[in-house]
Amino acid sequence: MLTINILSQAFERLIFFTKGLMKTRIIWGLLGLSFVLWSCDEPLAFDNKDFIYNPFTIVQDTLNNIDAIRSTEADIDWGSHLGAWVGETKYYKSGFSMDFVFGDSLHDGFDPDSVRLQIMHQRTFPENGTDTLANAYVNYGFYNTTDQILDMSTSSYGLPLSVDTMNVVNDNTYWTYTLPTGIITAQDSVISLGIFPEHQGQLSVVYGNGSSLRPEIVFFFHEPDTAGNDSITSQTFLADTMYMYLQEKSAAFDKINNTYLSQLSEDSVIIDIDLAGLFPGEDTLVHIISSSLLFEIDKIGSAIYRTISSDSTASFNILATEEVSGSSINIKLGEDYSFLSNEIRTIIQSALDADRSNVSIILKPNHVGYDPGFVAISNDILKSKLYVNKSLAVRP
């Protein structure tokens, strides 16, 4: 009996010790967890209004960030150009002269029976792009300009020969004019002839000195053939040099409020654009999705034409070149002066990639010398804008 009691007491003590040990492990576990939590940094507090840093956003802006609109002036090298102009509108007055060189002796001492001036007429344009030609035939003045001083402003064109009527409704047809008798003899080695406007309403373009179709003089002679019969021979000389006399009409262009791009000049318009507002923060990347240059056009003060007679609508093409990189894009205006194409994304993106805060875009007409169209761009920089559609992303 004594032995049983001793064993029972020992078992009870073992249970008590075990329970105590379990309580001790739980307490130490809780103490250890508290130590771990106490040893960590306290999380940073934030307000919801500050926590808006998205990893990717898309932003569209129409920005008034045109710094300046300026112009440069330059003339076309008409002497080597494919076209020459004659006519008069409310905007322009134009004519041309031609030098012909025959050499020491024209035709073995024989005087020509007749001399004809032939000019390949390319096309005639009405005064305004929305107009049609009022007449199928137009009068032009023919002049002997040899050793003469010409002045467009006073209509002093040299020695008048006559006024002749030319077909202007048909494209690519010859104008033929028979010179008065005695103007050129067999002893003449050179002559200068000119064609100038006689009334207003149109401008005609003919093939000029840079073309194989440039004006020509044809001499016709009557000579006996080997059998003694009368025969007709001819001799042709192409124009050696052509001179253009192109004048803007006084007060026709509002150069106080507008800057002009004309197809009849090499003038250019330079638009300076501030890009500082497009730069993101240091930890952000920017990608230009699309960008358009929206310069303000004075529609009433502009005139654009169908470049060829088969065109169904008029248009005006502009070559836009970035001054530093030299990259270019095409801007096209429709007949209502709306932008049919003016995407300059690559120019803007390249400038941003190079960390440049501004760009200068040079605008030039890209059909120079082939039609009399022009557009008036407002000098008011607040009326011109840059549209930008861009995406922003956190720098990785």
PDB file of C-alpha atoms in Angstrom, residues 107-108 110-111 113 220-233:
ATOM      1  CA  HIS A 107      22.358  81.896-142.399  1.00  0.00           C
ATOM      2  CA  ASP A 108      25.102  82.545-144.935  1.00  0.00           C
ATOM      3  CA  PHE A 110      20.460  85.462-146.356  1.00  0.00           C
ATOM      4  CA  ASP A 111      17.749  87.425-144.583  1.00  0.00           C
ATOM      5  CA  ASP A 113      11.528  85.391-144.825  1.00  0.00           C
ATOM      6  CA  PHE A 220      12.249  80.304-142.230  1.00  0.00           C
ATOM      7  CA  PHE A 221      14.045  80.796-145.562  1.00  0.00           C
ATOM      8  CA  HIS A 222      13.067  80.362-149.214  1.00  0.00           C
ATOM      9  CA  GLU A 223      15.917  78.840-151.187  1.00  0.00           C
ATOM     10  CA  PRO A 224      16.219  77.073-154.520  1.00  0.00           C
ATOM     11  CA  ASP A 225      16.904  73.371-154.192  1.00  0.00           C
ATOM     12  CA  THR A 226      19.399  71.459-156.365  1.00  0.00           C
ATOM     13  CA  ALA A 227      16.855  71.276-159.182  1.00  0.00           C
ATOM     14  CA  GLY A 228      16.296  75.029-159.097  1.00  0.00           C
ATOM     15  CA  ASN A 229      12.887  74.755-157.487  1.00  0.00           C
ATOM     16  CA  ASP A 230      11.873  76.931-154.572  1.00  0.00           C
ATOM     17  CA  SER A 231      12.048  75.244-151.150  1.00  0.00           C
ATOM     18  CA  ILE A 232      11.606  76.265-147.547  1.00  0.00           C
ATOM     19  CA  THR A 233      14.236  75.582-144.928  1.00  0.00           C
TER      20      THR A 233
END
